[in-house]
Short mmCIF file of C-alpha atoms and ligand atoms in Angstrom, two decimals:
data_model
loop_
_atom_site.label_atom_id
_atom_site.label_comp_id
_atom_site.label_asym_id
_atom_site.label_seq_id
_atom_site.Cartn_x
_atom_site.Cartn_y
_atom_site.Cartn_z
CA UNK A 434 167.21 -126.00 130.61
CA UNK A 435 164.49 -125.72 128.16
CA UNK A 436 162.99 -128.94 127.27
CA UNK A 437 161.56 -130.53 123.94
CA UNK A 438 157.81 -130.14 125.44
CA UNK A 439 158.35 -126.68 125.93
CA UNK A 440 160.03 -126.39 122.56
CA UNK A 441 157.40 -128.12 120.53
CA UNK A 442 154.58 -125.96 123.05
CA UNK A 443 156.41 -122.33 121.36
CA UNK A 444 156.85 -123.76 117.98
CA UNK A 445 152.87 -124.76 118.54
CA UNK A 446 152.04 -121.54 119.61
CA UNK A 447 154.04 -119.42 116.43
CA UNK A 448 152.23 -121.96 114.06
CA UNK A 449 148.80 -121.36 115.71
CA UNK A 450 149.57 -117.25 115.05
CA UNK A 451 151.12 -117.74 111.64
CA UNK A 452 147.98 -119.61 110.46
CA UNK A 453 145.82 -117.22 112.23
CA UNK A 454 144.32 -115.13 109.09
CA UNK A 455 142.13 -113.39 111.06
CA UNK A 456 144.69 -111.18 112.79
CA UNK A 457 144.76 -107.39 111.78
CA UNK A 458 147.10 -105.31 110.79
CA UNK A 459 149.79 -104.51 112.87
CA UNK A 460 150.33 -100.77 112.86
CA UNK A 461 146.14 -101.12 113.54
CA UNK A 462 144.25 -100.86 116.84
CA UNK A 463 141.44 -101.51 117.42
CA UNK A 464 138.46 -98.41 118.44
CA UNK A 465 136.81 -99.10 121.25
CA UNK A 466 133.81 -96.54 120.49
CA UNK A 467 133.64 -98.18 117.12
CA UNK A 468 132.99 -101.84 118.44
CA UNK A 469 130.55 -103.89 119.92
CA UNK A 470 130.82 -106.85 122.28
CA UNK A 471 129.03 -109.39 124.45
CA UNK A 472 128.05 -108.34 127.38
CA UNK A 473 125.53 -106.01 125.17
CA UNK A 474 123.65 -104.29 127.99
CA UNK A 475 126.44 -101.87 129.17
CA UNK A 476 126.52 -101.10 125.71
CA UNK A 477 123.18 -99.75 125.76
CA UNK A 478 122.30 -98.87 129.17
CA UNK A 479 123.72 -95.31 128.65
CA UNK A 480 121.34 -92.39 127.75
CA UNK A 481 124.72 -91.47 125.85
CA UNK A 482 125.38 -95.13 124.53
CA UNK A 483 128.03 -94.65 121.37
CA UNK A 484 125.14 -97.50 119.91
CA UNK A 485 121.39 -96.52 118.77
CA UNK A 486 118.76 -98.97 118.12
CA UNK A 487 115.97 -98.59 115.66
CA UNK A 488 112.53 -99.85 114.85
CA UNK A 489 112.17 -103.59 115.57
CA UNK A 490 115.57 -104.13 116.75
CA UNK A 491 115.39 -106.00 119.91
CA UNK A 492 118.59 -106.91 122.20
CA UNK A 493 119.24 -110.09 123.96
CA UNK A 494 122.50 -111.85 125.78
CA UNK A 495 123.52 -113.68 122.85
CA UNK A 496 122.66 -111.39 119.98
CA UNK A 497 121.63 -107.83 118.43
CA UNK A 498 118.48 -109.16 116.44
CA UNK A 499 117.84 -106.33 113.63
CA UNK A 500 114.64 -108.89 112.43
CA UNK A 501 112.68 -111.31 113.79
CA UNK A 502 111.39 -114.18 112.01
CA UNK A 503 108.28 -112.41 110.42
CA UNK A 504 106.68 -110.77 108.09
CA UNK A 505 106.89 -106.64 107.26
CA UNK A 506 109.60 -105.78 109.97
CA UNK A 507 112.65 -103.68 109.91
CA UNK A 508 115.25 -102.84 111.90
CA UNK A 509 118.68 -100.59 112.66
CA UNK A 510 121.73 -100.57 114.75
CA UNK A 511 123.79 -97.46 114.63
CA UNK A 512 126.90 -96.11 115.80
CA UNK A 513 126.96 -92.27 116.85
CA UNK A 514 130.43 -91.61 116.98
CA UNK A 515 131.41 -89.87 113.36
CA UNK A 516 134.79 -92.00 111.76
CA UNK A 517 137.72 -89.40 111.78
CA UNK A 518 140.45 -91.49 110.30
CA UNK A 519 140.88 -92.34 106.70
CA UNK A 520 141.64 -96.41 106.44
CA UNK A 521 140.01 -98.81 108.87
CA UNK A 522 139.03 -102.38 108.88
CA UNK A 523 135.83 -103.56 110.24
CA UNK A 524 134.71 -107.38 111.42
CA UNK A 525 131.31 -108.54 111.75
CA UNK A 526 130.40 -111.64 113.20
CA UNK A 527 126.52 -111.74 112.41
CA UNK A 528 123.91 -115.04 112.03
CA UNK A 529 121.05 -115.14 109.55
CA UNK A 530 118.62 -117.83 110.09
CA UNK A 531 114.90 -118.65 110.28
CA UNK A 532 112.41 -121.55 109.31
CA UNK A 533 111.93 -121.00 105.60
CA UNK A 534 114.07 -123.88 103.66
CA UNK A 535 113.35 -122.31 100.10
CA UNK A 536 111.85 -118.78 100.38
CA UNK A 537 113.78 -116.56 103.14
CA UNK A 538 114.79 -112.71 102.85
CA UNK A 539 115.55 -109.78 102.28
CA UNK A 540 118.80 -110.07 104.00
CA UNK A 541 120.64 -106.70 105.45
CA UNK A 542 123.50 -104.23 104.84
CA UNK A 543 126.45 -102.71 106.69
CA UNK A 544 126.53 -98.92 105.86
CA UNK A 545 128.93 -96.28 106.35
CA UNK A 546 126.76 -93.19 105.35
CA UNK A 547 126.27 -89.47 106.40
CA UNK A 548 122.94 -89.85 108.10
CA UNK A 549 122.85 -92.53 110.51
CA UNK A 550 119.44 -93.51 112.32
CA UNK A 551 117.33 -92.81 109.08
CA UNK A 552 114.53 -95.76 108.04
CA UNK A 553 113.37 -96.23 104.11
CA UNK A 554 113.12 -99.08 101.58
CA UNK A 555 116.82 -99.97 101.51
CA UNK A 556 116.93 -103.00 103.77
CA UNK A 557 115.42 -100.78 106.48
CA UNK A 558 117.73 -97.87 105.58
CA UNK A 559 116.99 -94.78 103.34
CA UNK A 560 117.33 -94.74 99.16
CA UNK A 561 119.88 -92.14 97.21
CA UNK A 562 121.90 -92.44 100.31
CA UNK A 563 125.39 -90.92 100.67
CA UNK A 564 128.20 -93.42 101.44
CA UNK A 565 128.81 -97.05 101.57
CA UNK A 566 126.57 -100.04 101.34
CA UNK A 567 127.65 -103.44 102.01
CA UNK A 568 124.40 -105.55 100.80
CA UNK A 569 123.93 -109.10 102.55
CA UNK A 570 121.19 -110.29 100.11
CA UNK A 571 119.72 -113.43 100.87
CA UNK A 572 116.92 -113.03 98.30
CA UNK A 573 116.96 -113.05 94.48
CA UNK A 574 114.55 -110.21 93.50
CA UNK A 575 115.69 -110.43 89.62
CA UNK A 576 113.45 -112.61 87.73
CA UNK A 577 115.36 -112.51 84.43
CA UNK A 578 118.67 -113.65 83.72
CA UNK A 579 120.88 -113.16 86.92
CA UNK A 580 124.62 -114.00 86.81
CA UNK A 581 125.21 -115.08 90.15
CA UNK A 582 123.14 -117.08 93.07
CA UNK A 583 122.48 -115.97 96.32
CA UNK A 584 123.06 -114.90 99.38
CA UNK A 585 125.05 -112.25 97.60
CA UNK A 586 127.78 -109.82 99.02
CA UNK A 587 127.54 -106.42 96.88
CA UNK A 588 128.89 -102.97 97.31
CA UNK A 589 127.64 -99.53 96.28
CA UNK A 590 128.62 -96.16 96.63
CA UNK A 591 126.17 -93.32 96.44
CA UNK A 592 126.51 -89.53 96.18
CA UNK A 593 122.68 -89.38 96.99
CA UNK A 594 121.64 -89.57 93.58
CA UNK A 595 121.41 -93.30 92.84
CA UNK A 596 118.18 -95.23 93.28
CA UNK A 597 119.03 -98.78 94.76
CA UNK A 598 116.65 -101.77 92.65
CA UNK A 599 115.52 -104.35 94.71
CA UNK A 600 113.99 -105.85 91.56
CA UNK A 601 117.56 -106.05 89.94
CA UNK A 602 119.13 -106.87 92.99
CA UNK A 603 121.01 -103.99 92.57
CA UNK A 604 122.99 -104.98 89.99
CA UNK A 605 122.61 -102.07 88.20
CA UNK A 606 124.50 -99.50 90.57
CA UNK A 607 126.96 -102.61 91.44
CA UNK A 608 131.25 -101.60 92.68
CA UNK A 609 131.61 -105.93 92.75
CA UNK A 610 130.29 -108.42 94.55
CA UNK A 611 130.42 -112.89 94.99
CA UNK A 612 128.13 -115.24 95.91
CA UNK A 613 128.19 -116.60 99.81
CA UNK A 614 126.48 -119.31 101.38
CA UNK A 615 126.25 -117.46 104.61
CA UNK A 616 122.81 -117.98 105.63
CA UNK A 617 121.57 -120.81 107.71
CA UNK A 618 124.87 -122.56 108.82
CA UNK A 619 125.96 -123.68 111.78
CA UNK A 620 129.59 -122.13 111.73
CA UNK A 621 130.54 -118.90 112.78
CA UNK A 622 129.74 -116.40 110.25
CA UNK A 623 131.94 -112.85 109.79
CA UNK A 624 132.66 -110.53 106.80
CA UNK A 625 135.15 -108.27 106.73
CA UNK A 626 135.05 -104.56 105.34
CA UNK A 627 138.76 -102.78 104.27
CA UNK A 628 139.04 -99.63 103.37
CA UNK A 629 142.49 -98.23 103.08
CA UNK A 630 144.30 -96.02 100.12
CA UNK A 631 140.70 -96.04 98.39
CA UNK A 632 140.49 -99.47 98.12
CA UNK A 633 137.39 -101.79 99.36
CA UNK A 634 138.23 -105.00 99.94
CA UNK A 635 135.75 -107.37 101.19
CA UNK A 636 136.18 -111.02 102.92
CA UNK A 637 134.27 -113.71 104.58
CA UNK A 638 134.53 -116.57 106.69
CA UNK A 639 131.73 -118.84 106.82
CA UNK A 640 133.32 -122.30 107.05
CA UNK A 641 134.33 -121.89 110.36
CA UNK A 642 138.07 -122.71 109.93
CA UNK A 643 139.07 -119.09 111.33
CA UNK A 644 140.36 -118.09 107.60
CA UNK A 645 139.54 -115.17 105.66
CA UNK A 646 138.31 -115.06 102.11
CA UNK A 647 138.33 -113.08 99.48
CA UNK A 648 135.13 -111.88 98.25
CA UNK A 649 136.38 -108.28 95.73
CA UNK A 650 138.59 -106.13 95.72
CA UNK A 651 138.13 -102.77 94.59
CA UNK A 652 140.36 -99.71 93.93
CA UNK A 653 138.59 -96.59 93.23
CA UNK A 654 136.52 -95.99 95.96
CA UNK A 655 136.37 -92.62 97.17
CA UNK A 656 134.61 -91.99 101.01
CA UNK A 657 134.59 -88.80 103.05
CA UNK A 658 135.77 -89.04 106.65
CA UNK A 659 133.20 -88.36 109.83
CA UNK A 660 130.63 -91.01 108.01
CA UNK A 661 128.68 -93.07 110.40
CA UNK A 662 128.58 -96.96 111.06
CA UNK A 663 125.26 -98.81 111.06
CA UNK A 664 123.28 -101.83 109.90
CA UNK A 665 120.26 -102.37 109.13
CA UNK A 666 117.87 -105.35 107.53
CA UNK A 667 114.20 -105.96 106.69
CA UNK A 668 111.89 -108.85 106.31
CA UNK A 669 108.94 -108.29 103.77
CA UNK A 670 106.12 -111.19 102.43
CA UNK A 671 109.61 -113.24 103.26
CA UNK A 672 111.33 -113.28 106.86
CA UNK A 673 114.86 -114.31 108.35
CA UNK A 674 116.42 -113.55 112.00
CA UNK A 675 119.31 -111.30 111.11
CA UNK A 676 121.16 -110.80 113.92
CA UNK A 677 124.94 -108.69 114.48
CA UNK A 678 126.96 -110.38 117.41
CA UNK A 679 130.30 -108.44 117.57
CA UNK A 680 131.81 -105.46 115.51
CA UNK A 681 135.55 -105.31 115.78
CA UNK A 682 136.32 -101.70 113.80
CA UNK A 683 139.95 -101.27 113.50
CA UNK A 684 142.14 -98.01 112.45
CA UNK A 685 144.69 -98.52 109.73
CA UNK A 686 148.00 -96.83 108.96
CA UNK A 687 147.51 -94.15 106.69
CA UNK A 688 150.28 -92.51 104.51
CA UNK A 689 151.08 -88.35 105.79
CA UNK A 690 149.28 -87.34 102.89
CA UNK A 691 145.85 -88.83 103.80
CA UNK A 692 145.97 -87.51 107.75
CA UNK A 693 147.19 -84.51 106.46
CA UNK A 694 144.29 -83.80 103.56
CA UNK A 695 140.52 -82.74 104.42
CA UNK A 696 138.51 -85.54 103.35
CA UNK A 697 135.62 -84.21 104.98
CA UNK A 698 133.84 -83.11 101.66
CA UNK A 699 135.18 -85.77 99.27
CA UNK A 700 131.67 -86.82 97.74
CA UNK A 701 131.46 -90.77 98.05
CA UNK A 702 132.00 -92.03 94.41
CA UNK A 703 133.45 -95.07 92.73
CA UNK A 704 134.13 -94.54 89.33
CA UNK A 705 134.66 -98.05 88.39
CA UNK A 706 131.04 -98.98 89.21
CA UNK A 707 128.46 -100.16 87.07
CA UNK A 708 126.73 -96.95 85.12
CA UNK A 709 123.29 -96.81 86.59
CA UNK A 710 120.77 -97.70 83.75
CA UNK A 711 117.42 -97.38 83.71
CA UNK A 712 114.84 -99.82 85.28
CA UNK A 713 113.31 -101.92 82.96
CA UNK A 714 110.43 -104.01 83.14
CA UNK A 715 110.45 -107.87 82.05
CA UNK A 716 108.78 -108.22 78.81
CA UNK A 717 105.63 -109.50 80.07
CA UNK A 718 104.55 -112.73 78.02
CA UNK A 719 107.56 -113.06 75.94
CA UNK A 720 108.09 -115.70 73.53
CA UNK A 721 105.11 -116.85 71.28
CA UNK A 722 101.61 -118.08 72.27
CA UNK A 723 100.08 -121.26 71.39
CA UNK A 724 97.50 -118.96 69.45
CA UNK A 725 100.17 -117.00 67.47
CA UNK A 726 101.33 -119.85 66.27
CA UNK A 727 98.46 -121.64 65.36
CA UNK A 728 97.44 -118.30 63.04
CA UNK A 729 100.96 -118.82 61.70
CA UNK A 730 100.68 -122.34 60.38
CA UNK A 731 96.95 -121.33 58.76
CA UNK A 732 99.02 -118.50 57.21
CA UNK A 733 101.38 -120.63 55.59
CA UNK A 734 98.96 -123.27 54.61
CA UNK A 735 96.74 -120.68 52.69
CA UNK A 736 99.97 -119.06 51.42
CA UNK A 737 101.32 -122.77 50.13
CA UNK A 738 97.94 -123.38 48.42
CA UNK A 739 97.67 -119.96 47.41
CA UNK A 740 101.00 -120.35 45.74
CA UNK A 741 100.65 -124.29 44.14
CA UNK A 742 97.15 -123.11 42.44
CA UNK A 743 98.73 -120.10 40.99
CA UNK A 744 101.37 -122.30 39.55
CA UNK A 745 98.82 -125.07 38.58
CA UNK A 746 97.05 -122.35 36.57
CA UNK A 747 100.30 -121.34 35.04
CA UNK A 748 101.42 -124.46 34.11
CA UNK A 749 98.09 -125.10 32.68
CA UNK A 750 98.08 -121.89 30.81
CA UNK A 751 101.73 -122.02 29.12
CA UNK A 752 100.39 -125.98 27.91
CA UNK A 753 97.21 -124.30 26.52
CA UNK A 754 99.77 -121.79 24.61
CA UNK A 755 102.27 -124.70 23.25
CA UNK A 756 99.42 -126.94 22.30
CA UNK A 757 97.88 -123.69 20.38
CA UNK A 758 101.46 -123.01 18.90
CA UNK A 759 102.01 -126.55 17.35
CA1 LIG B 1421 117.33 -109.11 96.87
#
């Protein structure tokens, strides 16, 4: 006979998997050769490993730390196995954290992109890239007026022709993006990257109550197959530990037509991005200067007197005439 413990101990656990948000799809499963787990060192004890390190990247027990805490460093974690289905799903559980309490950065990016293993300016990664950036910025670059705070979560696709702008934060080559609090916290923090049917949709969860969130959705976004999964981050005058702990990469159910199609040579684009516009300097000095406006108020003084003496003459003058005229 079942009892009431036993009961309440089922009903328990449906409730705990009903509220558990962070389960994936279920016609998904999960790619081995696409993840990365604690214990780290069989991952990377292989001359063959399916995971590449690059530049300061250093591994420990408890973490995959792409920067250190210091100044002018940059580092990479790729995968080496090209993605052959369409529509997958990808958690990261990563940590960024360091001493600075105001001035921290850059932050760092998932990619999925054509060329894995390559270094540039990008967070550690190359510029005019081809594929998918996921931007972690924990630093506001853009000294003029900035919609949103940061850390910021932004996406960008790039056919290889678009220059990323750290100074604009790369707002102007922007799919979508929202603010997130993720750095510095003592909760668990994960994103999560979907891409199914050409649409991105990004979440996070950051407050530790094992929920996802909605960051954007976006439909529109066009990516090739056999792309490449990495990250990458760098650290500047400003520094931050950013460090990847697990990658759960997950393949989703995909309609006939888009196993059956060669999206090999689709060229990454996302039409309903921002247009890329040209960089533009801050006016330098804008608004007026204490000496401008000091010139100014002569100006007007020598105009006001200019104009009262020409009227006192006038006045005088047209008296002269009526006294005359009497
Ligand atoms: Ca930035």
């Amino acid at each position: 006979m079942v009892s009431i413990s036993n009961i309440s101990c089922l009903l328990f656990i449906l409730f705990i998997n009903l509220t558990n948000e962070q389960d994936h799809d279920e016609n998904s499963f999960e790619i081995r050769e696409h993840s990365l787990n604690r214990p780290y060192p069989a991952v990377f004890s292989t001359a063959n490993s399916y995971w590449h390190l690059v530049g300061n990247t250093i591994v420990t027990d408890r973490y995959i730390r792409l920067t250190s805490d210091s100044q002018s460093k940059a580092g990479g974690l790729w995968n080496m196995i090209p993605v052959t289905y369409p529509d997958w799903e990808m958690h990261v559980h990563y940590k960024v954290h360091g001493s600075g309490k105001e001035l921290f950065g850059d932050g760092f990016v998932i990619w999925y992109v054509r060329d894995p293993k390559l270094t540039g300016p990008v967070f550690g990664y190359a510029d005019y890239f081809h594929g998918l950036a996921i931007i972690m910025d924990t630093y506001s670059n853009h000294n003029g007026p900035h919609n949103h705070a940061h850390p910021y979560i932004s996406a960008m696709v790039n056919n290889g022709s678009l220059h990323y702008d750290h100074d604009r934060d790369g707002t102007h080559t922007i799919i979508s993006g929202c603010e997130s609090p993720f750095r510095g916290r003592d909760t668990d923090t994960l994103v999560a990257i979907r891409y199914q049917n050409d649409r991105l949709t990004i979440s996070t969860d950051i407050e530790g109550k094992n929920v996802w969130k909605e960051c954007f959705t976006a439909s529109d976004v066009h990516l090739p197959t056999h792309y490449y999964f990495g990250f990458s981050a760098a650290t500047g005058d400003l520094s931050d530990n950013h460090d990847i702990i697990s990658v759960h990469t997950y393949q989703l159910d995909s309609d006939e037509k888009r196993h059956s199609e060669d999206r090999r040579s689709i060229i990454p684009n996302a039409p309903g991005a921002e247009p890329e516009r040209e960089h533009t300097d801050d006016p330098k000095g804008s608004g007026w200067s204490a000496l401008k406006i000091f010139f100014l108020i002569i100006f007007l003084i020598i105009v006001c007197v200019g104009v009262g003496v020409g009227a006192y003459y006038y006045m005088n003058n047209r008296q002269y005439q009526r006294t005359r005229f009497y």
